[in-house]
mmCIF file of N, CA, C and O in Angstrom:
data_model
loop_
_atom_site.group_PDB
_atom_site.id
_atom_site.type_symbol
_atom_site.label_atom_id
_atom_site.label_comp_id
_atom_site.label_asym_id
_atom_site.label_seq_id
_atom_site.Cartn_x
_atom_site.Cartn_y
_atom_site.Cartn_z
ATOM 1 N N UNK A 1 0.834 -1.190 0.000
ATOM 2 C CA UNK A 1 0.000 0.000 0.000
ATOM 3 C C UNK A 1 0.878 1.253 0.000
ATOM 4 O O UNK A 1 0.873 2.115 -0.879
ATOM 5 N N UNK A 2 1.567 1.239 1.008
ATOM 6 C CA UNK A 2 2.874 2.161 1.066
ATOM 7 C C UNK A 2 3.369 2.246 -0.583
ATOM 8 O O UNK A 2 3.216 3.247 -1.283
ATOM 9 N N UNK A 3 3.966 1.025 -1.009
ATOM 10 C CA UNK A 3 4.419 1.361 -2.146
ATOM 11 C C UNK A 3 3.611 1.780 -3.634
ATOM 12 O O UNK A 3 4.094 2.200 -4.686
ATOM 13 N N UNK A 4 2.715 1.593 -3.398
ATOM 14 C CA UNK A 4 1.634 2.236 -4.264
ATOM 15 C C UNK A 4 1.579 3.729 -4.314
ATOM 16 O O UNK A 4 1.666 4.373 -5.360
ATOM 17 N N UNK A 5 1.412 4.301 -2.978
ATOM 18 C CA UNK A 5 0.978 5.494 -2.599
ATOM 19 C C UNK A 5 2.318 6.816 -3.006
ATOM 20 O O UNK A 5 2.194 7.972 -3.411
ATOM 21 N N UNK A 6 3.670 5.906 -2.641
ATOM 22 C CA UNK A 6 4.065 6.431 -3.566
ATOM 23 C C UNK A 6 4.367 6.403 -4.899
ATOM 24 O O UNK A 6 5.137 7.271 -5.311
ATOM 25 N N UNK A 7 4.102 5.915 -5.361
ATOM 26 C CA UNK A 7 4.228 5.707 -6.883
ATOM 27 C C UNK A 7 3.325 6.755 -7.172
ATOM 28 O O UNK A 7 3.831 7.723 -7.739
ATOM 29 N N UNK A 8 2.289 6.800 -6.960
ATOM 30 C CA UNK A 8 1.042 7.664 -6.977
ATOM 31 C C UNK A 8 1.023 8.853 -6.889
ATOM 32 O O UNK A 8 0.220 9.519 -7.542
ATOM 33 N N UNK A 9 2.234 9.595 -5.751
ATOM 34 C CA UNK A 9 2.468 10.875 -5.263
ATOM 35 C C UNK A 9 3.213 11.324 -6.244
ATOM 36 O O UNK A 9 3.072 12.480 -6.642
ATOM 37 N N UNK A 10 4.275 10.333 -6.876
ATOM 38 C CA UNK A 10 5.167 11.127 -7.671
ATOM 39 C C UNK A 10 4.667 11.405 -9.132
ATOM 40 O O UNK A 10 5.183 12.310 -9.787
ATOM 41 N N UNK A 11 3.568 10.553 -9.685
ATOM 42 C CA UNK A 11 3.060 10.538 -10.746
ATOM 43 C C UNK A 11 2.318 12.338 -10.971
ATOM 44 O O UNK A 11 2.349 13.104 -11.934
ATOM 45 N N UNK A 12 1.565 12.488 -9.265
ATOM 46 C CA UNK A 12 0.450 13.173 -9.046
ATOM 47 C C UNK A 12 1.421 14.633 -9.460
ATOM 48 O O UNK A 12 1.173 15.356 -10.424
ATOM 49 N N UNK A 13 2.667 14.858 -8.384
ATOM 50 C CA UNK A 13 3.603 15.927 -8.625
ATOM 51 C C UNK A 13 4.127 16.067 -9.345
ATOM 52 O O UNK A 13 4.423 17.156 -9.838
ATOM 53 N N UNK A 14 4.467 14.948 -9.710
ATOM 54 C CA UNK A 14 5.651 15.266 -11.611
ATOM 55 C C UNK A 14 4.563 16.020 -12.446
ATOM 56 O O UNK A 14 3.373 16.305 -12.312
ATOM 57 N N UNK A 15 5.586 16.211 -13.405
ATOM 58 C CA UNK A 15 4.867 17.063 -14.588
ATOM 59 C C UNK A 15 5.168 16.070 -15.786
ATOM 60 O O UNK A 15 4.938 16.653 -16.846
ATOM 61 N N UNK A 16 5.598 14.787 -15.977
ATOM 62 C CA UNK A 16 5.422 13.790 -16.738
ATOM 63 C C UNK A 16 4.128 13.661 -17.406
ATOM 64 O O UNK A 16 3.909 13.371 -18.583
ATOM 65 N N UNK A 17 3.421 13.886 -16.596
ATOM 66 C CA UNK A 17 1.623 13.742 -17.462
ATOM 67 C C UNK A 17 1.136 15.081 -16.859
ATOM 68 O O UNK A 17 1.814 15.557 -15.948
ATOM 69 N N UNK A 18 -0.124 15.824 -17.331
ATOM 70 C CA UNK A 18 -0.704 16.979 -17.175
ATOM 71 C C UNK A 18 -2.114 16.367 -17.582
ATOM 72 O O UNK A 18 -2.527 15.355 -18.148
ATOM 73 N N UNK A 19 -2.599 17.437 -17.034
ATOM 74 C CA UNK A 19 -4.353 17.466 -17.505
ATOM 75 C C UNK A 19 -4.397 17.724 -18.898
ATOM 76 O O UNK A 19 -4.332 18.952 -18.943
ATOM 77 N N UNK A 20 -4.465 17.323 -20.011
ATOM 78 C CA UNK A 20 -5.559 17.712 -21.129
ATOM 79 C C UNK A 20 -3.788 17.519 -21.920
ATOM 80 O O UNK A 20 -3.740 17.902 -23.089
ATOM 81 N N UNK A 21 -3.060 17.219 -21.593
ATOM 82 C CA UNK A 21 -1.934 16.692 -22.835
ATOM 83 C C UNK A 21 -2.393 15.373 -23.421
ATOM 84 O O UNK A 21 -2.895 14.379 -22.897
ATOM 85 N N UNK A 22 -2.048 15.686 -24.742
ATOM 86 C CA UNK A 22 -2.088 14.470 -25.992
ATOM 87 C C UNK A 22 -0.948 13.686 -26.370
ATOM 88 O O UNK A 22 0.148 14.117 -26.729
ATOM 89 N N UNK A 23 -1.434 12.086 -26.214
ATOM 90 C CA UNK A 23 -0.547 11.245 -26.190
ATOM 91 C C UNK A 23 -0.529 10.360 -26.626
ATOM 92 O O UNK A 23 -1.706 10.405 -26.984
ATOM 93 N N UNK A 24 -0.014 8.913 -27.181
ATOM 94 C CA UNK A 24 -0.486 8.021 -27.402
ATOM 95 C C UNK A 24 0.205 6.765 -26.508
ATOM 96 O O UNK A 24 1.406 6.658 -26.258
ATOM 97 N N UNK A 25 -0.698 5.993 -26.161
ATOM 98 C CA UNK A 25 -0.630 4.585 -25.701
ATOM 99 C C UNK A 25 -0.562 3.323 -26.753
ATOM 100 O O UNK A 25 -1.476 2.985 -27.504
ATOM 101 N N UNK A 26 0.398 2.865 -26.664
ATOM 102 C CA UNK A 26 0.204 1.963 -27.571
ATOM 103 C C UNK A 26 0.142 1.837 -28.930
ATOM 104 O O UNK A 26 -0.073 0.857 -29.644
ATOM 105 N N UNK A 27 0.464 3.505 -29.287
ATOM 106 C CA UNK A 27 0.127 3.728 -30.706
ATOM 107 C C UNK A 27 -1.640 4.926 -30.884
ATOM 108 O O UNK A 27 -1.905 5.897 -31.594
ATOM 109 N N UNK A 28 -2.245 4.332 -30.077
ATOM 110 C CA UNK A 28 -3.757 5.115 -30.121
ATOM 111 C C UNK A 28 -3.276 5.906 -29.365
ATOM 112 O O UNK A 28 -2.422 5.801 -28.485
ATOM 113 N N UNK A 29 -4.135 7.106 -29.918
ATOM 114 C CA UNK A 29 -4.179 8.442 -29.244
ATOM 115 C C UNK A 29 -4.990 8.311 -28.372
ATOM 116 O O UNK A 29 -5.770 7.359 -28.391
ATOM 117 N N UNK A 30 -5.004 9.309 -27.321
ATOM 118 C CA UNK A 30 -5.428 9.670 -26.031
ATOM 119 C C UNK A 30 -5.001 11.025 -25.246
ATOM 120 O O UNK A 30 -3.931 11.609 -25.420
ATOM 121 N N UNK A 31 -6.169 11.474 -24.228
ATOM 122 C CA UNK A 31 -6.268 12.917 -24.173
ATOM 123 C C UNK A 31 -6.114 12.106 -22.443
ATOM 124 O O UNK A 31 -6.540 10.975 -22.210
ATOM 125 N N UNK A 32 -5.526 12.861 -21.568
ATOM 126 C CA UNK A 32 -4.991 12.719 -20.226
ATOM 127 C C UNK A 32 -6.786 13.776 -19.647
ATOM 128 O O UNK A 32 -7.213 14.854 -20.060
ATOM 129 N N UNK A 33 -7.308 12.897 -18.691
ATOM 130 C CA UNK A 33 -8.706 13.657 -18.475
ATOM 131 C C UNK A 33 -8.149 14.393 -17.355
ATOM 132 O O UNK A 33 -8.041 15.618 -17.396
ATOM 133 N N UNK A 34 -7.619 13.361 -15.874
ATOM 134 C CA UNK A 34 -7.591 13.692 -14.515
ATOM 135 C C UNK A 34 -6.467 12.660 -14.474
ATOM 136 O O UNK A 34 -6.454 11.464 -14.766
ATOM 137 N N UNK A 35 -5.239 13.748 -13.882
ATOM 138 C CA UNK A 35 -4.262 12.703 -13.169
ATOM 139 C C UNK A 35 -4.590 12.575 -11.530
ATOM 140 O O UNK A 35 -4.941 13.702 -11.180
ATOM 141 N N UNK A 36 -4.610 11.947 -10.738
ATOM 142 C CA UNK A 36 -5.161 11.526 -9.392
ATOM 143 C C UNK A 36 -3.938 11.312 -8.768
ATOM 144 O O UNK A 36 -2.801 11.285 -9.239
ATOM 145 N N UNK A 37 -4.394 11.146 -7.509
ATOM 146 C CA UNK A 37 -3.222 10.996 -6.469
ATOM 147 C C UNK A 37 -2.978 8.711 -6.681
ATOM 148 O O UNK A 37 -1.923 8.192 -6.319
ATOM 149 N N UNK A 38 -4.263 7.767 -7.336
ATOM 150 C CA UNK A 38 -3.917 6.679 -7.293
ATOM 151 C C UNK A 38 -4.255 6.289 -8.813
ATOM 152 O O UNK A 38 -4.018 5.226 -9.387
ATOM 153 N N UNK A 39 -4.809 7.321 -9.250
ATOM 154 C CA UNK A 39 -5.163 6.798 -10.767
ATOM 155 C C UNK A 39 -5.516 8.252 -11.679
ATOM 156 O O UNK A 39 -5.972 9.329 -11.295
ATOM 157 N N UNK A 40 -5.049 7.727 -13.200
ATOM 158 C CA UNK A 40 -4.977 8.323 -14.091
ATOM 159 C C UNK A 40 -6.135 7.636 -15.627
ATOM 160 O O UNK A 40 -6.071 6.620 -16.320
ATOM 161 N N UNK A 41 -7.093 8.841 -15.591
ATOM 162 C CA UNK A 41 -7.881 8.611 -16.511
ATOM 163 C C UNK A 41 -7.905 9.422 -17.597
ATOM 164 O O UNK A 41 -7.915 10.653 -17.624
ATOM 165 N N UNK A 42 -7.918 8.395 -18.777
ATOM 166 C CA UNK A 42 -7.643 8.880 -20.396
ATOM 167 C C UNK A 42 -8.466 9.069 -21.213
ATOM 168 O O UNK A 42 -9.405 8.332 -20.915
ATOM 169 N N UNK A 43 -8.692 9.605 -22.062
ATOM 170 C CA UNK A 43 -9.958 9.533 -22.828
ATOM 171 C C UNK A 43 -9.450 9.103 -23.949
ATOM 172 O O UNK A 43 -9.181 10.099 -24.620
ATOM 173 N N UNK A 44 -9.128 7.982 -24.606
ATOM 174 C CA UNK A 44 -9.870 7.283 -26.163
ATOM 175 C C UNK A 44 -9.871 7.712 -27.122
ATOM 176 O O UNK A 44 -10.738 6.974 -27.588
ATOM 177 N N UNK A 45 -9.497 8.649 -28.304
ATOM 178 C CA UNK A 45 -9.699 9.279 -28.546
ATOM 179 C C UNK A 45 -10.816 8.519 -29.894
ATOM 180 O O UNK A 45 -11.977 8.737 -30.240
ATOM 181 N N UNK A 46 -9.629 7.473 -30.402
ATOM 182 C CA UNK A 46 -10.325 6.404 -31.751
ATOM 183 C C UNK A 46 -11.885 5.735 -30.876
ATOM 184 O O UNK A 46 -12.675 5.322 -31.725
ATOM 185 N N UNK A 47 -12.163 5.651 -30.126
ATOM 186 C CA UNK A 47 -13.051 4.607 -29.444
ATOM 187 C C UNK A 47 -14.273 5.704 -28.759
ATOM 188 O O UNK A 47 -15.393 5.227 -28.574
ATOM 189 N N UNK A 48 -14.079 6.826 -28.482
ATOM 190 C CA UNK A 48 -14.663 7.489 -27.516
ATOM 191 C C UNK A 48 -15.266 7.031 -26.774
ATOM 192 O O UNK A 48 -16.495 7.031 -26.703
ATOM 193 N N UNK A 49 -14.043 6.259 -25.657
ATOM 194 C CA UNK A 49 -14.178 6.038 -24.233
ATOM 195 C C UNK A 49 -13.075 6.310 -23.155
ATOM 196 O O UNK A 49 -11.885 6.378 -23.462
ATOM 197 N N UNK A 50 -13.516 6.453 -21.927
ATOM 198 C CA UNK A 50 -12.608 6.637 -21.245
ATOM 199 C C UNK A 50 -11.564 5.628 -20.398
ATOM 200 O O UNK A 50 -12.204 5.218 -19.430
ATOM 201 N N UNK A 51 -10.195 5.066 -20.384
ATOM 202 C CA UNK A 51 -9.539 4.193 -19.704
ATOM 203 C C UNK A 51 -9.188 4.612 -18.040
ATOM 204 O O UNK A 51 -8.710 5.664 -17.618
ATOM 205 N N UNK A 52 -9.418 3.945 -17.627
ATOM 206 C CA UNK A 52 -8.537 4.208 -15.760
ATOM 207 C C UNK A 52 -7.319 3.117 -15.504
ATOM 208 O O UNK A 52 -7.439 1.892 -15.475
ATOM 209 N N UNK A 53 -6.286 3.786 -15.352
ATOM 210 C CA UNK A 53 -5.342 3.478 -15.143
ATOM 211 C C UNK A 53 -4.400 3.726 -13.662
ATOM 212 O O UNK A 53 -3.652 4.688 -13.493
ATOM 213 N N UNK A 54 -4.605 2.779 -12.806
ATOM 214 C CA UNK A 54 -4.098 2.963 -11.486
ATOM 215 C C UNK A 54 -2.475 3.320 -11.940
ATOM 216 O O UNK A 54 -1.882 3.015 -12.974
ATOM 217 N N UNK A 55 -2.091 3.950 -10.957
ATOM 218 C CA UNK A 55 -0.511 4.964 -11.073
ATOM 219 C C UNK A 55 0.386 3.815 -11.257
ATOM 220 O O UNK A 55 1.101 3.728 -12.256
ATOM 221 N N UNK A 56 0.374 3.039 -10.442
ATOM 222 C CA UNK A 56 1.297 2.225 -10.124
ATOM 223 C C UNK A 56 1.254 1.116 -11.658
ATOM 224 O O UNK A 56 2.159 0.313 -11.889
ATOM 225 N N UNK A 57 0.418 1.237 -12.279
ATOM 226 C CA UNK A 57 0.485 -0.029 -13.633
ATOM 227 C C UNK A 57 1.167 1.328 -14.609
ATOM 228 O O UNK A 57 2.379 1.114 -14.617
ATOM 229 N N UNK A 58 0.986 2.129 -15.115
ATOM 230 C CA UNK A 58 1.548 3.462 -15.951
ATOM 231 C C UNK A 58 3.315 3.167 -16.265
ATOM 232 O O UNK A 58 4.037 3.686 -17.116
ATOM 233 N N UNK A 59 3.536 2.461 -15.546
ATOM 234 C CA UNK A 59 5.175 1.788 -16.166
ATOM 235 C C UNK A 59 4.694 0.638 -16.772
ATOM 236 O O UNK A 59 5.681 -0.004 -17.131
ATOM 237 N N UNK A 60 3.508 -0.040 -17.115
ATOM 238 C CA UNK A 60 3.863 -1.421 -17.756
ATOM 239 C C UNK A 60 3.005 -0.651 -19.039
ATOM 240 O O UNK A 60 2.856 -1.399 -20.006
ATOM 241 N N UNK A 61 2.530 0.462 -19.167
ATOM 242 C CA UNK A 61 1.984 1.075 -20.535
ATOM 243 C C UNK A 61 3.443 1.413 -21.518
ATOM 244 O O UNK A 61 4.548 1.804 -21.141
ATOM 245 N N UNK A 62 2.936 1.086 -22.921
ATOM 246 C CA UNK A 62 3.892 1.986 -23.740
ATOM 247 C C UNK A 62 3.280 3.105 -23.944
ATOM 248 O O UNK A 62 2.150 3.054 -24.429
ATOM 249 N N UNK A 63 3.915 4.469 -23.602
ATOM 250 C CA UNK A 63 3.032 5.543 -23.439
ATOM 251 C C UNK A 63 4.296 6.751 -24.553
ATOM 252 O O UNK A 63 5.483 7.015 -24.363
ATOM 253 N N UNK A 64 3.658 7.053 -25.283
ATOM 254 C CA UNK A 64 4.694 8.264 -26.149
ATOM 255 C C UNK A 64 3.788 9.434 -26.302
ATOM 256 O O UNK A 64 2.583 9.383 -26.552
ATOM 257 N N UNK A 65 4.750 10.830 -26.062
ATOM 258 C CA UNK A 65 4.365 12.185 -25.829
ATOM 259 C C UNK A 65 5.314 12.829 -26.493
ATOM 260 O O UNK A 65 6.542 12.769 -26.437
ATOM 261 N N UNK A 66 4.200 13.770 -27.455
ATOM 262 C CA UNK A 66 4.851 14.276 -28.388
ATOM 263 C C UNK A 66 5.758 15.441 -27.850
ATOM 264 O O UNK A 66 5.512 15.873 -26.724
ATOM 265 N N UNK A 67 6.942 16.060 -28.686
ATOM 266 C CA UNK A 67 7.522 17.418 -27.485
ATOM 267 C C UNK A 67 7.205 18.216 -28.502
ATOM 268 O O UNK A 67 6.793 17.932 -29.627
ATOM 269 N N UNK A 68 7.457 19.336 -27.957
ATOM 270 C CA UNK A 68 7.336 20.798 -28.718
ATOM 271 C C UNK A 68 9.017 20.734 -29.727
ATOM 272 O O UNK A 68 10.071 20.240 -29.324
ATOM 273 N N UNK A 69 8.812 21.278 -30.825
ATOM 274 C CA UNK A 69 10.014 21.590 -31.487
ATOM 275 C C UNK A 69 10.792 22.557 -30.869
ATOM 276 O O UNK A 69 10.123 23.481 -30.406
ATOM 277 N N UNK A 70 12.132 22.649 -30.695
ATOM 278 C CA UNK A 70 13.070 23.873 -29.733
ATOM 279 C C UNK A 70 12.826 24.105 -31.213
ATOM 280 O O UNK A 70 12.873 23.244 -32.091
ATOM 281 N N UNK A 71 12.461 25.863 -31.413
ATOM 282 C CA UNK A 71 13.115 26.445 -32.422
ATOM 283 C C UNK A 71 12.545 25.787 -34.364
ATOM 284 O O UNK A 71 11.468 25.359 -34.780
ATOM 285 N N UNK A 72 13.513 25.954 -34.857
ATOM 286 C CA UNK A 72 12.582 25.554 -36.801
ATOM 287 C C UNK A 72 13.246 24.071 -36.927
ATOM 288 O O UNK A 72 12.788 23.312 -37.781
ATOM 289 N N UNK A 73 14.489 23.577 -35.956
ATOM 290 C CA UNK A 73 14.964 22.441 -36.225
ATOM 291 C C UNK A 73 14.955 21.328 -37.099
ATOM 292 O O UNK A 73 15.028 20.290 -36.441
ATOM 293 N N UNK A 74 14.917 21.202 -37.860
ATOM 294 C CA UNK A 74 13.707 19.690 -38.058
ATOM 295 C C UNK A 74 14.987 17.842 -38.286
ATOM 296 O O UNK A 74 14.786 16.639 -38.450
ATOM 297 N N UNK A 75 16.160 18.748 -38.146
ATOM 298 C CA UNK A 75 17.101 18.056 -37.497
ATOM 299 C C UNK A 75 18.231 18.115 -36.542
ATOM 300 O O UNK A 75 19.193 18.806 -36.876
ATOM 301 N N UNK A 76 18.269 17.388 -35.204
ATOM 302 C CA UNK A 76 19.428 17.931 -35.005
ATOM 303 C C UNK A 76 20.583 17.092 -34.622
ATOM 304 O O UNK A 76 20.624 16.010 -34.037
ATOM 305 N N UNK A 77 21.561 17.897 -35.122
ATOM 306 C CA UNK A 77 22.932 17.054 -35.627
ATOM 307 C C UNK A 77 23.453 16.736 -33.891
ATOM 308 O O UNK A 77 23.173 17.261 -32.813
ATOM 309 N N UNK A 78 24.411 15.507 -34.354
ATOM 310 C CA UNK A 78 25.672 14.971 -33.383
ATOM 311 C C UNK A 78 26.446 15.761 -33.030
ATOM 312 O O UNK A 78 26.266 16.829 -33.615
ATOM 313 N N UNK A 79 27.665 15.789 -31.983
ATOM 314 C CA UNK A 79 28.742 16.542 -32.473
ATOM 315 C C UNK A 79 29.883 16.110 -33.290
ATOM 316 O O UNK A 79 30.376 15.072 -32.850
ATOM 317 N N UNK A 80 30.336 16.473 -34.112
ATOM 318 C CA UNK A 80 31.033 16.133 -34.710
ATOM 319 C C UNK A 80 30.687 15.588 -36.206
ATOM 320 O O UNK A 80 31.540 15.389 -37.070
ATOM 321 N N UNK A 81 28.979 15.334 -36.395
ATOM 322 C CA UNK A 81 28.410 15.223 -37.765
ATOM 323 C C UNK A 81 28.504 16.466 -38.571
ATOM 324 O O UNK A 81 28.478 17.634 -38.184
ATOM 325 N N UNK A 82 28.614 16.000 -39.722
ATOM 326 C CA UNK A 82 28.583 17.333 -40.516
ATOM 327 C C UNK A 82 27.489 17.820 -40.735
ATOM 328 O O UNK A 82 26.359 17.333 -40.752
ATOM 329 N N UNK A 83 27.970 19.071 -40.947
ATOM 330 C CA UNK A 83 26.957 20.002 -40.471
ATOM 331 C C UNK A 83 26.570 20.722 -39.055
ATOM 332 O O UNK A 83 25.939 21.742 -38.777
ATOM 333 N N UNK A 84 27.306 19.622 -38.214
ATOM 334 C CA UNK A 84 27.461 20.195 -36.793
ATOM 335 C C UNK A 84 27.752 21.702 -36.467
ATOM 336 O O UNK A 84 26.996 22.412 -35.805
ATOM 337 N N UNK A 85 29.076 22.143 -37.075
ATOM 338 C CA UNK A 85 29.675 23.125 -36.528
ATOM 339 C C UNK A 85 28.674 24.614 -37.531
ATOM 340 O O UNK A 85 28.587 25.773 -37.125
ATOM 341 N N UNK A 86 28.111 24.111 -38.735
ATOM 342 C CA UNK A 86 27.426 25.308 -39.413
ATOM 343 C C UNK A 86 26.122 25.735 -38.352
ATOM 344 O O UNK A 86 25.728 26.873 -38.097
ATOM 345 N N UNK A 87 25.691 24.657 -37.922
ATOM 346 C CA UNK A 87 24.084 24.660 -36.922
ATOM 347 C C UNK A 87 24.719 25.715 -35.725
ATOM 348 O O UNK A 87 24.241 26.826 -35.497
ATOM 349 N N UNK A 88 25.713 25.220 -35.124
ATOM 350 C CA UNK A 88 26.239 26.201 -33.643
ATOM 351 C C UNK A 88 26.472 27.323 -34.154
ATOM 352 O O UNK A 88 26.641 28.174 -33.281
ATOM 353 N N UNK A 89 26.591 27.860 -35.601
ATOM 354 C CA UNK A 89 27.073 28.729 -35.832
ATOM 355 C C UNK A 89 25.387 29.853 -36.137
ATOM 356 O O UNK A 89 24.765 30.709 -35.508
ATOM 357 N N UNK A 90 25.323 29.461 -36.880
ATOM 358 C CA UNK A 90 23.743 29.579 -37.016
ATOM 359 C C UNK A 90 23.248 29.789 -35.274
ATOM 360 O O UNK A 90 22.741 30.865 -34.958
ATOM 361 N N UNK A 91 23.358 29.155 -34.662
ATOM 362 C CA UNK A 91 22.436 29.276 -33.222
ATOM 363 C C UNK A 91 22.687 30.402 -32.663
ATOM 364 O O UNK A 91 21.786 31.174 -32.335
ATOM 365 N N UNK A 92 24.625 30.775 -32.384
ATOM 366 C CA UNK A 92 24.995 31.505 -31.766
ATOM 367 C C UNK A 92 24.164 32.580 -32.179
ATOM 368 O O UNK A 92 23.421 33.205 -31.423
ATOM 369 N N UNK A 93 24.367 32.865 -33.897
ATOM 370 C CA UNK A 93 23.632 34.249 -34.639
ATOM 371 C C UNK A 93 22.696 34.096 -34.016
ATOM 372 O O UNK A 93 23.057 34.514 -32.915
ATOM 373 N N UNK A 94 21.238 33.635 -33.875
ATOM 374 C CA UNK A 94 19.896 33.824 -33.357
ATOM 375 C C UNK A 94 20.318 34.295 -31.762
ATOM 376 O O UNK A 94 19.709 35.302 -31.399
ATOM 377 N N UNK A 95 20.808 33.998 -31.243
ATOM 378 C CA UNK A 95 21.371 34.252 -29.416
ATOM 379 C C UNK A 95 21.804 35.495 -29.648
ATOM 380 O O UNK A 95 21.261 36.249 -28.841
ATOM 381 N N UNK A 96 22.481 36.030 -30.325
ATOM 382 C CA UNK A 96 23.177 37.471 -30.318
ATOM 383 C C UNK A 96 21.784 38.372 -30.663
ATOM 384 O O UNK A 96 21.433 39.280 -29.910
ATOM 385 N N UNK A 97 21.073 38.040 -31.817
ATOM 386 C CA UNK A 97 20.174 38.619 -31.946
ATOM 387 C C UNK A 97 19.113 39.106 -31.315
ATOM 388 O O UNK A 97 18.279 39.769 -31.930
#
């Protein structure tokens, strides 16, 4: 119980999941309804229904969240790939600016 509860607390405080972020499970999309202090409910998006998901099972989900792009990126290099050193150069310019 103990170990539940925290699992639960940290889910509840992290910012890993939010209210109303879009995600997919499994591949299907899904809208985050209410994260809870023991459970997290999703809404469906293909199915229009809602899933409940106790905190503590949310590690045995494959769960992917899209990020925001830093910036126009749409690649970004290694160090030492080419093209590397033109991108830092490029960045610095936008920073000075």
């Amino acid at each position: 119980v103990i170990h539940k509860a925290v699992e639960g607390l940290m889910i509840f405080i992290g910012h890993d999941f939010d209210n109303d972020d879009m995600l997919y499970i499994s591949g299907r999309a899904a809208r985050i309804v209410r994260v809870g202090f023991f459970r997290t409910v999703f809404y469906m998006v293909d199915r229009d229904t809602k899933m409940v998901v106790p905190n503590d099972r949310l590690k045995t989900l494959t769960i992917e969240k899209r990020l925001n792009r830093n910036g126009s990126l749409a690649y970004l290099f290694k160090g030492g790939e080419e093209g590397y050193e033109k991108q830092q150069k490029k960045d610095e310019a936008k920073k000075e600016y």
